[in-house]
């Protein structure tokens, strides 16, 4: 899938959780949401994007959340 | 006329815990206090003659045919109008009564044509019946005097005719329009002998305010108001109780049938969702089921530019199975998926998601709720614990304040709107949150207390402002919150919502609604005994759709408006089975009953039942499937009764994705827009050809019953089952009831549901299990489904779709009463008489700035596309906002809508698109290409038989 689209979707998720004052809760919320609702192919792609570019286009909390994502074996 | 199998008890049922006993002709009968003598007699098995009374209307007491004698009372009281009191002794027959009734009938008949033999009501006419019952033998007055026998017939309505020569001026029609429908289109004009029934200002029905619900036709005891289908076909022979296949109200109907032909549809008096009422779609718009455009033979083709070829069912199934397996062998197991339809039954959607999970072996299944109510599922599940509305429709009868947000019930959910209007006429207060002036804002006898006419895209700012007032003005129901909600999440929310940026004053510049108005509305909602919120797609179809649903749930929890009758959070669902298709496990991350695929115990349950492994990770959503198709990763799709190419946003993107796939199998009634991109066509069956269940917006499961065999020779579930078998997965059911039995075994909220119980109870609201064997009308009583209510934060995030100098207007979309969704069904019925094309509503100010007049062709351009339609200049929309519907494919409303979507669910942001509007003279480029492509596809379809002959040599 187009990485721009995934980045935009991830940032949208990030903006929702941004209202929480606790950083940890924000990052956890984003990571949990992506784990629950994103097909592993999409997660794999955005993880690769973060490791290759350091998270170009992603808001900081979102990039942090992506770093936490686990993938199925 | 009522259904041929209904027994009319004359007056509505009374609801009281006090019982009274009366004696009718020596028979004792016990009834609730407030019951009329007429109804009590009927309960005792005695039908008192009547003409102006009917069960669905309050007694009127005008015909004087229902006179009785009551011991200790003077004169001859009208039984319809006299309440039964304890110990009352009633006589319904005597010499004197007989004479009085005969005289009444004689007067009626003296101004009535005596063409009974050729009259369409013959066989089901109350006037004729009553003449028989009272033993009328002669009419002494003759027809020489003044009469109405030459009155002109009004045939303007496509579905019913009005023949005033047969009218007895009982005013049942007038009262039906007032009391049942709430449109108040009819009046009795003139007095005494000169009285006549008139629609609006003596207009033909089609030019009047009439919305063609048919309530008057049903109430008429004569052939004056008569279905044209009965005039044409004659009286029906039998009835089959079934459920409307259009909207999420889910009205119950008695289909009146002759052979396998529907003569008329009569709303079921015992139907709990509609209580004997209906709208124009359910009652009249079933003609599509026999429309010549229906495709009834399976077809295949190798490419979308090749002619279709008619083949046998076996060949079509074999071909589809081979293609799906070939794609999986070439591109991987996850390169195919399926989509279930909210227009199909629970059993049919269940079996399609099973096809994907068990036979395809992945979780790439989604449903059209993705594009409508998926945010409802997310928002309500996370706050309250269940992805469903909290109330039964009848709950509105106990609401004191009604809030309607982003919904247009009189157009989208008409029968529920009639119920709501009744409550509003009784004095309930009304708050409307909508960018448009919808009909409910001001309609006969109803005026909204507050119309918060916000800018499209500012919902969350508004709901936050309402909640801010509740919290900062001390209007929280603290006892309720303390008892029923999480302390921690409430405190976090309270701190958040009290922030100054959420105040009505701060948000006024975002919403365009004055702070005073917001404060007043918030106080009205929070201080009501019972306040209920009803909402629609104007809430969900936004980039913050889920946030808004959460905001609504927060507000209801904070004010204690959940967990009893008269309150609640009520999503008004668009299509008939949106609730059901979601319940059935149609989402890529959830199995039936909203259980995440990552749950080992849930998976184990399904794995044992189905004998295959279930993937523990979510699959693709619909928009993901399209993206992946464009990337070449996703190649095949089974599409059950859906029409993405018309209904989904950014049409050009969608059709490019469809074109990129190698095998699209579509199951539908018609060659719809999406089918033009398909390779295999499985002919579907209409609701009249299937057994199954639909679940409406109030979680009510109702039976759909077959009146004729599928025109294609195969039920939809059978075709899906055989496709699974052809792919090597052994699926076997003999009847949809067996599919329901499996659903019940695997889904905790459905364990008590069986076809037998549905037959017995009529309908069941889930959860239905050991704890609630007869179902659950009101949810969250005493405790939320998730335990403690969970507050979530709702920061306002402006949509990226904003007006700019290039695209200065905001376009929003909606629907009209007479058309349904993409219109595939209603466009093939008489309903086009009301709405033959989609129009663009534009405010006079914006129109005059652009030199646009009413009816002009205008080009509408957004960032992603452009289309042309005709303008309707109206103040229903505010300056800066334009509005259209999407019922006709050629309109191309979705050529302009963008890929923006809800952050949580990817539900598209249909309700906000920045556009420019200009006056033009010719169709858009897209429309030209669409016309050419459609023409090409029509030709390829026409060749289907010749191609089949060629192939068989
Ligand atoms: S049209 Fe029918 S219902 Fe209406 S007043 Fe005449 S007879 Fe009665
Ligand atoms: S069809 Fe419905 S709206 Fe029209 S006049 Fe009859 S009751 Fe009123
Ligand atoms: S309100 Fe909805 S369910 Fe009822 S008849 Fe109309 S379309 Fe059908
Ligand atoms: S039925 Fe009672 S007065 Fe007409």
mmCIF file with all atom_site columns, N, CA, C and O in Angstrom, chain B residues 680-709:
data_model
loop_
_atom_site.group_PDB
_atom_site.id
_atom_site.type_symbol
_atom_site.label_atom_id
_atom_site.label_alt_id
_atom_site.label_comp_id
_atom_site.label_asym_id
_atom_site.label_entity_id
_atom_site.label_seq_id
_atom_site.pdbx_PDB_ins_code
_atom_site.Cartn_x
_atom_site.Cartn_y
_atom_site.Cartn_z
_atom_site.occupancy
_atom_site.B_iso_or_equiv
_atom_site.pdbx_formal_charge
_atom_site.auth_seq_id
_atom_site.auth_comp_id
_atom_site.auth_asym_id
_atom_site.auth_atom_id
_atom_site.pdbx_PDB_model_num
ATOM 1   N N  . UNK B 1 680 ? -17.626 -12.758 -12.585 1.00 0.00 ? 680 UNK B N  1
ATOM 2   C CA . UNK B 1 680 ? -18.617 -13.809 -12.354 1.00 0.00 ? 680 UNK B CA 1
ATOM 3   C C  . UNK B 1 680 ? -19.838 -13.158 -11.732 1.00 0.00 ? 680 UNK B C  1
ATOM 4   O O  . UNK B 1 680 ? -19.709 -12.340 -10.813 1.00 0.00 ? 680 UNK B O  1
ATOM 5   N N  . UNK B 1 681 ? -21.005 -13.504 -12.234 1.00 0.00 ? 681 UNK B N  1
ATOM 6   C CA . UNK B 1 681 ? -22.234 -12.954 -11.669 1.00 0.00 ? 681 UNK B CA 1
ATOM 7   C C  . UNK B 1 681 ? -23.091 -14.088 -11.137 1.00 0.00 ? 681 UNK B C  1
ATOM 8   O O  . UNK B 1 681 ? -23.503 -14.975 -11.876 1.00 0.00 ? 681 UNK B O  1
ATOM 9   N N  . UNK B 1 682 ? -23.329 -14.057 -9.812  1.00 0.00 ? 682 UNK B N  1
ATOM 10  C CA . UNK B 1 682 ? -24.257 -15.005 -9.185  1.00 0.00 ? 682 UNK B CA 1
ATOM 11  C C  . UNK B 1 682 ? -25.588 -14.280 -9.011  1.00 0.00 ? 682 UNK B C  1
ATOM 12  O O  . UNK B 1 682 ? -25.663 -13.346 -8.219  1.00 0.00 ? 682 UNK B O  1
ATOM 13  N N  . UNK B 1 683 ? -26.638 -14.685 -9.723  1.00 0.00 ? 683 UNK B N  1
ATOM 14  C CA . UNK B 1 683 ? -27.909 -13.981 -9.550  1.00 0.00 ? 683 UNK B CA 1
ATOM 15  C C  . UNK B 1 683 ? -28.447 -14.131 -8.121  1.00 0.00 ? 683 UNK B C  1
ATOM 16  O O  . UNK B 1 683 ? -28.512 -15.250 -7.595  1.00 0.00 ? 683 UNK B O  1
ATOM 17  N N  . UNK B 1 684 ? -28.790 -13.039 -7.515  1.00 0.00 ? 684 UNK B N  1
ATOM 18  C CA . UNK B 1 684 ? -29.282 -13.062 -6.137  1.00 0.00 ? 684 UNK B CA 1
ATOM 19  C C  . UNK B 1 684 ? -30.787 -13.213 -6.092  1.00 0.00 ? 684 UNK B C  1
ATOM 20  O O  . UNK B 1 684 ? -31.453 -13.263 -7.128  1.00 0.00 ? 684 UNK B O  1
ATOM 21  N N  . UNK B 1 685 ? -31.315 -13.304 -4.877  1.00 0.00 ? 685 UNK B N  1
ATOM 22  C CA . UNK B 1 685 ? -32.775 -13.391 -4.746  1.00 0.00 ? 685 UNK B CA 1
ATOM 23  C C  . UNK B 1 685 ? -33.285 -12.203 -3.952  1.00 0.00 ? 685 UNK B C  1
ATOM 24  O O  . UNK B 1 685 ? -32.619 -11.724 -3.033  1.00 0.00 ? 685 UNK B O  1
ATOM 25  N N  . UNK B 1 686 ? -34.472 -11.742 -4.301  1.00 0.00 ? 686 UNK B N  1
ATOM 26  C CA . UNK B 1 686 ? -35.059 -10.625 -3.583  1.00 0.00 ? 686 UNK B CA 1
ATOM 27  C C  . UNK B 1 686 ? -35.585 -11.124 -2.240  1.00 0.00 ? 686 UNK B C  1
ATOM 28  O O  . UNK B 1 686 ? -35.692 -12.330 -2.018  1.00 0.00 ? 686 UNK B O  1
ATOM 29  N N  . UNK B 1 687 ? -35.948 -10.189 -1.367  1.00 0.00 ? 687 UNK B N  1
ATOM 30  C CA . UNK B 1 687 ? -36.414 -10.596 -0.033  1.00 0.00 ? 687 UNK B CA 1
ATOM 31  C C  . UNK B 1 687 ? -37.675 -11.446 -0.111  1.00 0.00 ? 687 UNK B C  1
ATOM 32  O O  . UNK B 1 687 ? -37.974 -12.183 0.817   1.00 0.00 ? 687 UNK B O  1
ATOM 33  N N  . UNK B 1 688 ? -38.401 -11.361 -1.208  1.00 0.00 ? 688 UNK B N  1
ATOM 34  C CA . UNK B 1 688 ? -39.618 -12.168 -1.337  1.00 0.00 ? 688 UNK B CA 1
ATOM 35  C C  . UNK B 1 688 ? -39.289 -13.624 -1.667  1.00 0.00 ? 688 UNK B C  1
ATOM 36  O O  . UNK B 1 688 ? -40.170 -14.479 -1.668  1.00 0.00 ? 688 UNK B O  1
ATOM 37  N N  . UNK B 1 689 ? -38.019 -13.877 -1.968  1.00 0.00 ? 689 UNK B N  1
ATOM 38  C CA . UNK B 1 689 ? -37.626 -15.222 -2.398  1.00 0.00 ? 689 UNK B CA 1
ATOM 39  C C  . UNK B 1 689 ? -36.741 -15.906 -1.374  1.00 0.00 ? 689 UNK B C  1
ATOM 40  O O  . UNK B 1 689 ? -36.028 -16.840 -1.697  1.00 0.00 ? 689 UNK B O  1
ATOM 41  N N  . UNK B 1 690 ? -36.718 -15.378 -0.136  1.00 0.00 ? 690 UNK B N  1
ATOM 42  C CA . UNK B 1 690 ? -35.793 -16.001 0.806   1.00 0.00 ? 690 UNK B CA 1
ATOM 43  C C  . UNK B 1 690 ? -36.357 -16.165 2.208   1.00 0.00 ? 690 UNK B C  1
ATOM 44  O O  . UNK B 1 690 ? -37.241 -15.413 2.628   1.00 0.00 ? 690 UNK B O  1
ATOM 45  N N  . UNK B 1 691 ? -35.808 -17.145 2.907   1.00 0.00 ? 691 UNK B N  1
ATOM 46  C CA . UNK B 1 691 ? -36.050 -17.314 4.329   1.00 0.00 ? 691 UNK B CA 1
ATOM 47  C C  . UNK B 1 691 ? -34.817 -16.846 5.067   1.00 0.00 ? 691 UNK B C  1
ATOM 48  O O  . UNK B 1 691 ? -33.701 -17.073 4.625   1.00 0.00 ? 691 UNK B O  1
ATOM 49  N N  . UNK B 1 692 ? -35.039 -16.190 6.192   1.00 0.00 ? 692 UNK B N  1
ATOM 50  C CA . UNK B 1 692 ? -33.898 -15.722 6.963   1.00 0.00 ? 692 UNK B CA 1
ATOM 51  C C  . UNK B 1 692 ? -34.354 -14.739 8.012   1.00 0.00 ? 692 UNK B C  1
ATOM 52  O O  . UNK B 1 692 ? -35.532 -14.731 8.402   1.00 0.00 ? 692 UNK B O  1
ATOM 53  N N  . UNK B 1 693 ? -33.410 -13.920 8.505   1.00 0.00 ? 693 UNK B N  1
ATOM 54  C CA . UNK B 1 693 ? -33.759 -12.903 9.504   1.00 0.00 ? 693 UNK B CA 1
ATOM 55  C C  . UNK B 1 693 ? -33.021 -11.603 9.211   1.00 0.00 ? 693 UNK B C  1
ATOM 56  O O  . UNK B 1 693 ? -31.915 -11.622 8.653   1.00 0.00 ? 693 UNK B O  1
ATOM 57  N N  . UNK B 1 694 ? -33.638 -10.499 9.566   1.00 0.00 ? 694 UNK B N  1
ATOM 58  C CA . UNK B 1 694 ? -32.989 -9.183  9.569   1.00 0.00 ? 694 UNK B CA 1
ATOM 59  C C  . UNK B 1 694 ? -32.962 -8.679  11.006  1.00 0.00 ? 694 UNK B C  1
ATOM 60  O O  . UNK B 1 694 ? -33.875 -8.973  11.790  1.00 0.00 ? 694 UNK B O  1
ATOM 61  N N  . UNK B 1 695 ? -31.954 -7.880  11.342  1.00 0.00 ? 695 UNK B N  1
ATOM 62  C CA . UNK B 1 695 ? -31.903 -7.267  12.670  1.00 0.00 ? 695 UNK B CA 1
ATOM 63  C C  . UNK B 1 695 ? -31.927 -5.747  12.493  1.00 0.00 ? 695 UNK B C  1
ATOM 64  O O  . UNK B 1 695 ? -31.053 -5.189  11.833  1.00 0.00 ? 695 UNK B O  1
ATOM 65  N N  . UNK B 1 696 ? -32.906 -5.102  13.068  1.00 0.00 ? 696 UNK B N  1
ATOM 66  C CA . UNK B 1 696 ? -33.076 -3.668  12.822  1.00 0.00 ? 696 UNK B CA 1
ATOM 67  C C  . UNK B 1 696 ? -32.260 -2.832  13.806  1.00 0.00 ? 696 UNK B C  1
ATOM 68  O O  . UNK B 1 696 ? -31.490 -3.359  14.613  1.00 0.00 ? 696 UNK B O  1
ATOM 69  N N  . UNK B 1 697 ? -32.488 -1.519  13.756  1.00 0.00 ? 697 UNK B N  1
ATOM 70  C CA . UNK B 1 697 ? -31.681 -0.593  14.554  1.00 0.00 ? 697 UNK B CA 1
ATOM 71  C C  . UNK B 1 697 ? -31.882 -0.767  16.051  1.00 0.00 ? 697 UNK B C  1
ATOM 72  O O  . UNK B 1 697 ? -31.082 -0.299  16.846  1.00 0.00 ? 697 UNK B O  1
ATOM 73  N N  . UNK B 1 698 ? -32.963 -1.398  16.461  1.00 0.00 ? 698 UNK B N  1
ATOM 74  C CA . UNK B 1 698 ? -33.195 -1.612  17.904  1.00 0.00 ? 698 UNK B CA 1
ATOM 75  C C  . UNK B 1 698 ? -32.830 -3.043  18.293  1.00 0.00 ? 698 UNK B C  1
ATOM 76  O O  . UNK B 1 698 ? -33.336 -3.554  19.280  1.00 0.00 ? 698 UNK B O  1
ATOM 77  N N  . UNK B 1 699 ? -31.932 -3.673  17.508  1.00 0.00 ? 699 UNK B N  1
ATOM 78  C CA . UNK B 1 699 ? -31.456 -5.038  17.761  1.00 0.00 ? 699 UNK B CA 1
ATOM 79  C C  . UNK B 1 699 ? -32.566 -6.067  17.627  1.00 0.00 ? 699 UNK B C  1
ATOM 80  O O  . UNK B 1 699 ? -32.490 -7.167  18.170  1.00 0.00 ? 699 UNK B O  1
ATOM 81  N N  . UNK B 1 700 ? -33.626 -5.723  16.924  1.00 0.00 ? 700 UNK B N  1
ATOM 82  C CA . UNK B 1 700 ? -34.765 -6.628  16.823  1.00 0.00 ? 700 UNK B CA 1
ATOM 83  C C  . UNK B 1 700 ? -34.570 -7.595  15.655  1.00 0.00 ? 700 UNK B C  1
ATOM 84  O O  . UNK B 1 700 ? -34.425 -7.176  14.510  1.00 0.00 ? 700 UNK B O  1
ATOM 85  N N  . UNK B 1 701 ? -34.559 -8.871  15.979  1.00 0.00 ? 701 UNK B N  1
ATOM 86  C CA . UNK B 1 701 ? -34.396 -9.900  14.949  1.00 0.00 ? 701 UNK B CA 1
ATOM 87  C C  . UNK B 1 701 ? -35.798 -10.285 14.474  1.00 0.00 ? 701 UNK B C  1
ATOM 88  O O  . UNK B 1 701 ? -36.647 -10.663 15.292  1.00 0.00 ? 701 UNK B O  1
ATOM 89  N N  . UNK B 1 702 ? -36.057 -10.171 13.184  1.00 0.00 ? 702 UNK B N  1
ATOM 90  C CA . UNK B 1 702 ? -37.376 -10.504 12.639  1.00 0.00 ? 702 UNK B CA 1
ATOM 91  C C  . UNK B 1 702 ? -37.217 -11.442 11.453  1.00 0.00 ? 702 UNK B C  1
ATOM 92  O O  . UNK B 1 702 ? -36.243 -11.353 10.718  1.00 0.00 ? 702 UNK B O  1
ATOM 93  N N  . UNK B 1 703 ? -38.210 -12.272 11.241  1.00 0.00 ? 703 UNK B N  1
ATOM 94  C CA . UNK B 1 703 ? -38.149 -13.235 10.161  1.00 0.00 ? 703 UNK B CA 1
ATOM 95  C C  . UNK B 1 703 ? -38.452 -12.614 8.804   1.00 0.00 ? 703 UNK B C  1
ATOM 96  O O  . UNK B 1 703 ? -39.325 -11.774 8.670   1.00 0.00 ? 703 UNK B O  1
ATOM 97  N N  . UNK B 1 704 ? -37.708 -13.067 7.815   1.00 0.00 ? 704 UNK B N  1
ATOM 98  C CA . UNK B 1 704 ? -38.012 -12.808 6.422   1.00 0.00 ? 704 UNK B CA 1
ATOM 99  C C  . UNK B 1 704 ? -38.522 -14.134 5.906   1.00 0.00 ? 704 UNK B C  1
ATOM 100 O O  . UNK B 1 704 ? -37.890 -15.162 6.144   1.00 0.00 ? 704 UNK B O  1
ATOM 101 N N  . UNK B 1 705 ? -39.675 -14.106 5.239   1.00 0.00 ? 705 UNK B N  1
ATOM 102 C CA . UNK B 1 705 ? -40.244 -15.393 4.798   1.00 0.00 ? 705 UNK B CA 1
ATOM 103 C C  . UNK B 1 705 ? -40.485 -15.382 3.297   1.00 0.00 ? 705 UNK B C  1
ATOM 104 O O  . UNK B 1 705 ? -40.905 -14.386 2.729   1.00 0.00 ? 705 UNK B O  1
ATOM 105 N N  . UNK B 1 706 ? -40.228 -16.534 2.728   1.00 0.00 ? 706 UNK B N  1
ATOM 106 C CA . UNK B 1 706 ? -40.313 -16.713 1.287   1.00 0.00 ? 706 UNK B CA 1
ATOM 107 C C  . UNK B 1 706 ? -41.767 -16.696 0.820   1.00 0.00 ? 706 UNK B C  1
ATOM 108 O O  . UNK B 1 706 ? -42.598 -17.374 1.414   1.00 0.00 ? 706 UNK B O  1
ATOM 109 N N  . UNK B 1 707 ? -42.067 -15.962 -0.239  1.00 0.00 ? 707 UNK B N  1
ATOM 110 C CA . UNK B 1 707 ? -43.396 -16.132 -0.829  1.00 0.00 ? 707 UNK B CA 1
ATOM 111 C C  . UNK B 1 707 ? -43.305 -16.822 -2.190  1.00 0.00 ? 707 UNK B C  1
ATOM 112 O O  . UNK B 1 707 ? -44.287 -17.265 -2.746  1.00 0.00 ? 707 UNK B O  1
ATOM 113 N N  . UNK B 1 708 ? -42.097 -16.826 -2.755  1.00 0.00 ? 708 UNK B N  1
ATOM 114 C CA . UNK B 1 708 ? -41.918 -17.571 -4.010  1.00 0.00 ? 708 UNK B CA 1
ATOM 115 C C  . UNK B 1 708 ? -40.480 -18.086 -4.060  1.00 0.00 ? 708 UNK B C  1
ATOM 116 O O  . UNK B 1 708 ? -39.622 -17.603 -3.322  1.00 0.00 ? 708 UNK B O  1
ATOM 117 N N  . UNK B 1 709 ? -40.230 -19.064 -4.914  1.00 0.00 ? 709 UNK B N  1
ATOM 118 C CA . UNK B 1 709 ? -38.886 -19.635 -5.029  1.00 0.00 ? 709 UNK B CA 1
ATOM 119 C C  . UNK B 1 709 ? -37.966 -18.622 -5.718  1.00 0.00 ? 709 UNK B C  1
ATOM 120 O O  . UNK B 1 709 ? -38.434 -17.776 -6.486  1.00 0.00 ? 709 UNK B O  1
#
